[in-house]
Coordinates of C-alpha atoms in Angstrom, one line a residue:
N1 CA 71.9 127.1 77.8
N2 CA 71.8 127.7 81.6
S3 CA 73.1 124.2 82.2
K4 CA 76.1 125.0 80.0
M5 CA 76.8 128.1 81.9
D6 CA 76.6 126.1 85.2
E7 CA 79.0 123.6 83.8
I8 CA 81.5 126.4 82.8
D9 CA 81.1 127.9 86.3
K10 CA 81.8 124.6 87.8
I11 CA 85.0 124.1 85.7
I12 CA 86.2 127.6 86.5
A13 CA 85.6 126.9 90.2
E14 CA 87.5 123.7 90.0
E15 CA 90.3 125.0 87.9
G16 CA 90.6 128.4 89.5
H17 CA 90.3 131.7 87.7
V18 CA 91.9 131.5 84.3
Y19 CA 94.7 134.0 85.2
D20 CA 95.3 132.5 88.6
Q21 CA 96.5 129.2 87.0
K22 CA 100.2 128.7 87.4
A23 CA 102.3 127.3 84.6
S24 CA 105.2 125.2 85.5
F25 CA 108.8 126.4 85.2
A26 CA 109.2 124.1 82.2
Q27 CA 106.2 125.5 80.5
W28 CA 107.4 129.1 81.0
L29 CA 110.8 128.1 79.7
M30 CA 109.3 126.5 76.6
Y31 CA 107.0 129.5 76.1
F32 CA 109.9 132.0 76.5
G33 CA 112.1 129.9 74.1
V34 CA 109.5 129.8 71.4
G35 CA 108.6 133.4 72.0
L36 CA 112.3 134.4 71.6
I37 CA 112.6 132.5 68.3
V38 CA 109.4 134.1 67.0
A39 CA 110.3 137.6 68.3
L40 CA 113.6 137.5 66.5
L41 CA 112.1 136.7 63.1
P42 CA 111.2 140.3 62.3
N43 CA 114.9 141.1 62.6
F44 CA 115.6 139.5 59.3
L45 CA 113.3 142.1 57.7
Y46 CA 114.8 145.0 59.6
L47 CA 118.4 143.9 58.8
S48 CA 117.6 143.7 55.1
Y49 CA 118.1 146.6 52.6
M50 CA 114.4 147.5 52.9
F51 CA 114.9 148.9 56.4
G52 CA 118.7 149.2 56.5
M53 CA 119.4 148.5 60.2
S54 CA 122.8 146.9 60.8
L55 CA 123.6 144.2 63.3
S56 CA 126.8 146.0 64.4
Q57 CA 125.0 149.2 65.3
H58 CA 121.7 147.9 66.6
A59 CA 122.6 144.6 68.3
G60 CA 121.7 146.0 71.8
Q61 CA 118.2 147.1 70.6
I62 CA 117.6 143.8 68.8
A63 CA 118.6 141.8 71.8
L64 CA 116.5 143.9 74.2
V65 CA 113.5 144.0 72.0
G66 CA 113.8 140.2 71.5
V67 CA 113.9 139.5 75.2
V68 CA 111.0 141.9 76.0
C69 CA 108.9 140.5 73.2
A70 CA 109.7 136.9 74.3
A71 CA 108.5 137.7 77.8
L72 CA 105.3 139.3 76.5
L73 CA 104.7 136.4 74.1
A74 CA 105.2 133.9 76.9
Q75 CA 102.6 135.7 78.9
G76 CA 100.3 135.7 75.9
Y77 CA 100.8 132.0 75.2
N78 CA 100.0 131.1 78.8
G79 CA 96.8 133.2 78.8
I80 CA 95.6 131.8 75.5
A81 CA 96.4 128.2 76.7
N82 CA 94.4 128.8 79.9
E83 CA 91.4 130.3 78.1
K84 CA 91.4 127.5 75.5
K85 CA 91.7 124.8 78.2
I86 CA 88.6 126.1 80.0
Q87 CA 86.8 126.3 76.6
L88 CA 87.8 122.7 75.8
L89 CA 86.8 121.4 79.3
A90 CA 83.4 123.0 79.0
K91 CA 82.8 121.2 75.7
R92 CA 83.9 117.7 76.8
E93 CA 82.5 115.3 79.3
V94 CA 84.4 113.2 81.7
P95 CA 83.8 109.5 81.1
R96 CA 81.6 108.2 83.9
S97 CA 83.5 104.9 84.2
G98 CA 87.0 106.3 84.8
G99 CA 86.4 108.4 87.9
G100 CA 89.3 110.6 89.1
E101 CA 91.8 109.0 86.7
A102 CA 89.6 109.8 83.7
R103 CA 89.1 113.4 84.9
R104 CA 92.9 113.8 85.2
A105 CA 93.5 112.3 81.8
L106 CA 90.9 114.7 80.3
H107 CA 92.5 117.7 82.0
K108 CA 95.9 116.6 80.8
A109 CA 94.7 116.1 77.2
C110 CA 92.9 119.5 77.2
A111 CA 96.0 121.2 78.6
A112 CA 98.2 119.7 75.9
E113 CA 95.7 120.6 73.1
A114 CA 95.4 124.1 74.5
G115 CA 99.2 124.6 74.7
V116 CA 99.6 123.6 71.0
F117 CA 96.7 125.9 70.1
A118 CA 98.3 128.8 72.1
L119 CA 101.6 128.5 70.3
A120 CA 100.1 128.2 66.8
A121 CA 97.5 130.9 67.2
G122 CA 99.8 133.2 69.2
N123 CA 102.6 133.0 66.7
A124 CA 100.4 133.6 63.7
T125 CA 98.7 136.5 65.4
F126 CA 102.0 138.1 66.5
L127 CA 103.4 137.9 63.0
G128 CA 100.2 139.2 61.5
L129 CA 100.1 142.1 63.9
F130 CA 103.8 142.8 63.4
L131 CA 103.5 143.0 59.6
T132 CA 100.4 145.2 59.9
S133 CA 102.1 147.5 62.3
A134 CA 105.5 147.6 60.4
F135 CA 104.0 148.2 57.0
Y136 CA 100.7 150.1 57.8
L137 CA 100.3 151.5 61.3
V138 CA 103.7 152.9 62.0
P139 CA 104.2 154.5 58.6
R140 CA 100.7 156.0 58.5
V141 CA 100.0 156.8 62.2
V142 CA 103.4 157.7 63.5
S143 CA 105.3 158.9 60.5
A144 CA 106.1 157.7 57.0
A145 CA 109.7 158.8 57.7
A146 CA 109.9 156.9 61.0
P147 CA 113.5 155.7 61.4
A148 CA 113.9 151.9 61.2
P149 CA 114.9 151.4 64.9
A150 CA 111.8 153.2 66.0
S151 CA 109.6 151.2 63.6
H152 CA 111.3 148.0 64.9
L153 CA 110.7 148.9 68.5
L154 CA 107.0 150.0 68.0
S155 CA 106.1 147.1 65.7
C156 CA 107.6 144.3 67.6
V157 CA 106.8 145.3 71.1
G158 CA 103.4 146.6 70.1
A159 CA 102.4 143.3 68.5
A160 CA 103.7 141.3 71.5
A161 CA 102.0 143.6 74.0
A162 CA 98.7 143.2 72.2
L163 CA 99.0 139.4 72.5
A164 CA 99.8 139.6 76.2
W165 CA 96.7 141.7 76.8
P166 CA 94.1 139.4 78.5
R167 CA 91.1 140.7 76.5
A168 CA 92.9 139.9 73.3
Q169 CA 93.6 136.4 74.4
G170 CA 89.9 135.7 75.1
L171 CA 89.0 137.2 71.8
L172 CA 91.5 135.1 70.0
V173 CA 90.2 131.9 71.6
A174 CA 86.6 132.9 70.9
L175 CA 87.2 133.8 67.2
L176 CA 89.3 130.8 66.2
P177 CA 87.0 127.7 66.3
L178 CA 89.9 125.2 66.3

């Protein structure tokens, strides 16, 4: 057990602290694009007769909430991917015969797997948190008569902010054994 912790410490020392890792501009752009698509999904619900928001009256709020949520989701995806990459590197061994090239290939494979995990787990978690918030938390905690625009703002931004929280990212990676 101590040797496993030493191995994890070695990986963290080599990789840098999980939140110090820099994603490339292309990664951030991809994370933001996916986040924007996912963040705009709740609008279909709010623009339906159930909530009664109209696009003509609430376009500004929808756009602003979408962009803010996309930025928060991008931050969440990046944090989840970094946490997962460290977890994957701790579980896998570098082939002895390949040297530095094998190590780079392992890091690249773990980074790709962690990125896919971050998008899948992050999107599912965001949508689950959003639905829980829109149909349970906001009506019961804030007010059952909360206007649809307030519910939209609280539910969407709250779910995205929860995913951008570093402790939630670590918990998500720890709980999902994928």
